[in-house]
Amino acid sequence: MPTLSEEAAKALLASFKNMKPLALNISEAEEESALRRCDQYLDGEIRDISNFPPLSIYYILSKLPKLDQIAFIKNNIEYLQKNDEGVFLYALQ
C-alpha cells in the first residue's frame, strides 16, 4: 500500500479547502437559489419548506445549532423522508 509523505499529505489536505458540498448535478444558479431560500427560512420570512430544493434544507441544517437541527428534523420528518437522498447525499467538487 502506498504511503504519503508529510508534504504530500499537507498538499492533499490543502486541496480540500476549496471544496464545498453540492447536490449532484446542481448549477451555480440553483446553488444561489438554495442559499437564498435557506437565509429566508432562517430569517423567518418563509416557514413552509415543502417547495424548497433539498440543497436548501442541507444548508439550513448546516447553519442551525445542534439542538435546533434536531427540532427541525422532527418538525419536517415527512419532507426529509421523501427527499433524504437529495438532502443528505452530496458530492465534493
mmCIF file of C-alpha atoms in Angstrom:
data_model
loop_
_atom_site.group_PDB
_atom_site.id
_atom_site.type_symbol
_atom_site.label_atom_id
_atom_site.label_comp_id
_atom_site.label_asym_id
_atom_site.label_seq_id
_atom_site.Cartn_x
_atom_site.Cartn_y
_atom_site.Cartn_z
ATOM 1 C CA MET A 1 0.000 0.000 0.000
ATOM 2 C CA PRO A 2 1.477 3.386 -0.953
ATOM 3 C CA THR A 3 2.205 5.892 1.788
ATOM 4 C CA LEU A 4 2.045 9.662 1.607
ATOM 5 C CA SER A 5 4.927 11.831 2.614
ATOM 6 C CA GLU A 6 4.169 14.596 5.075
ATOM 7 C CA GLU A 7 4.450 17.139 2.257
ATOM 8 C CA ALA A 8 2.049 15.174 0.014
ATOM 9 C CA ALA A 9 -0.429 14.788 2.873
ATOM 10 C CA LYS A 10 -0.355 18.544 3.545
ATOM 11 C CA ALA A 11 -0.895 19.252 -0.150
ATOM 12 C CA LEU A 12 -3.825 16.847 -0.227
ATOM 13 C CA LEU A 13 -5.425 18.456 2.829
ATOM 14 C CA ALA A 14 -4.866 21.924 1.373
ATOM 15 C CA SER A 15 -6.732 20.886 -1.783
ATOM 16 C CA PHE A 16 -9.833 20.176 0.338
ATOM 17 C CA LYS A 17 -10.117 23.827 1.410
ATOM 18 C CA ASN A 18 -11.822 24.834 -1.823
ATOM 19 C CA MET A 19 -14.353 22.025 -1.765
ATOM 20 C CA LYS A 20 -17.964 22.706 -0.980
ATOM 21 C CA PRO A 21 -20.961 20.426 -0.706
ATOM 22 C CA LEU A 22 -23.141 20.448 -3.781
ATOM 23 C CA ALA A 23 -26.101 18.277 -4.574
ATOM 24 C CA LEU A 24 -25.419 16.088 -7.538
ATOM 25 C CA ASN A 25 -25.879 17.921 -10.839
ATOM 26 C CA ILE A 26 -26.577 21.340 -9.294
ATOM 27 C CA SER A 27 -25.869 24.541 -11.219
ATOM 28 C CA GLU A 28 -24.449 27.727 -9.748
ATOM 29 C CA ALA A 29 -27.848 29.434 -10.120
ATOM 30 C CA GLU A 30 -29.548 26.562 -8.282
ATOM 31 C CA GLU A 31 -26.971 26.785 -5.506
ATOM 32 C CA GLU A 32 -27.525 30.544 -5.159
ATOM 33 C CA SER A 33 -31.285 29.980 -5.037
ATOM 34 C CA ALA A 34 -30.850 27.296 -2.374
ATOM 35 C CA LEU A 35 -28.729 29.616 -0.240
ATOM 36 C CA ARG A 36 -31.252 32.439 -0.672
ATOM 37 C CA ARG A 37 -34.121 30.202 0.447
ATOM 38 C CA CYS A 38 -32.050 28.961 3.377
ATOM 39 C CA ASP A 39 -31.461 32.531 4.520
ATOM 40 C CA GLN A 40 -35.155 33.376 4.078
ATOM 41 C CA TYR A 41 -36.094 30.418 6.262
ATOM 42 C CA LEU A 42 -33.543 31.284 8.937
ATOM 43 C CA ASP A 43 -34.690 34.930 8.922
ATOM 44 C CA GLY A 44 -38.289 33.805 9.436
ATOM 45 C CA GLU A 45 -39.508 35.088 6.059
ATOM 46 C CA ILE A 46 -40.590 31.611 4.912
ATOM 47 C CA ARG A 47 -41.747 28.754 7.157
ATOM 48 C CA ASP A 48 -43.135 26.241 4.655
ATOM 49 C CA ILE A 49 -40.275 24.169 3.254
ATOM 50 C CA SER A 50 -42.422 21.867 1.130
ATOM 51 C CA ASN A 51 -41.279 23.563 -2.102
ATOM 52 C CA PHE A 52 -37.666 24.009 -1.093
ATOM 53 C CA PRO A 53 -34.954 22.231 -3.058
ATOM 54 C CA PRO A 54 -33.113 19.612 -0.996
ATOM 55 C CA LEU A 55 -29.915 21.680 -1.096
ATOM 56 C CA SER A 56 -31.707 24.480 0.797
ATOM 57 C CA ILE A 57 -32.558 22.005 3.524
ATOM 58 C CA TYR A 58 -28.942 20.873 3.646
ATOM 59 C CA TYR A 59 -27.835 24.489 4.124
ATOM 60 C CA ILE A 60 -30.493 25.093 6.787
ATOM 61 C CA LEU A 61 -29.341 22.044 8.729
ATOM 62 C CA SER A 62 -25.702 23.029 8.398
ATOM 63 C CA LYS A 63 -26.357 26.509 9.789
ATOM 64 C CA LEU A 64 -28.581 25.521 12.718
ATOM 65 C CA PRO A 65 -27.190 24.755 16.181
ATOM 66 C CA LYS A 66 -27.342 21.056 17.120
ATOM 67 C CA LEU A 67 -30.494 21.231 19.248
ATOM 68 C CA ASP A 68 -32.271 23.280 16.600
ATOM 69 C CA GLN A 69 -31.215 20.722 13.994
ATOM 70 C CA ILE A 70 -32.981 18.020 15.985
ATOM 71 C CA ALA A 71 -36.143 20.117 16.275
ATOM 72 C CA PHE A 72 -36.014 20.943 12.554
ATOM 73 C CA ILE A 73 -35.705 17.269 11.653
ATOM 74 C CA LYS A 74 -38.582 16.311 13.949
ATOM 75 C CA ASN A 75 -40.807 19.069 12.558
ATOM 76 C CA ASN A 76 -40.002 18.258 8.936
ATOM 77 C CA ILE A 77 -39.603 14.491 9.043
ATOM 78 C CA GLU A 78 -42.069 13.866 6.189
ATOM 79 C CA TYR A 79 -40.166 16.155 3.806
ATOM 80 C CA LEU A 80 -36.874 14.602 4.859
ATOM 81 C CA GLN A 81 -38.152 11.054 4.348
ATOM 82 C CA LYS A 82 -39.277 11.913 0.812
ATOM 83 C CA ASN A 83 -36.097 13.825 -0.068
ATOM 84 C CA ASP A 84 -33.462 12.111 2.034
ATOM 85 C CA GLU A 85 -31.058 11.399 -0.808
ATOM 86 C CA GLY A 86 -31.253 14.948 -2.108
ATOM 87 C CA VAL A 87 -30.675 16.398 1.339
ATOM 88 C CA PHE A 88 -28.040 14.011 2.663
ATOM 89 C CA LEU A 89 -26.268 12.652 -0.431
ATOM 90 C CA TYR A 90 -23.641 15.125 -1.562
ATOM 91 C CA ALA A 91 -20.590 15.073 -3.745
ATOM 92 C CA LEU A 92 -17.492 17.160 -3.192
ATOM 93 C CA GLN A 93 -16.431 19.036 -6.219
#
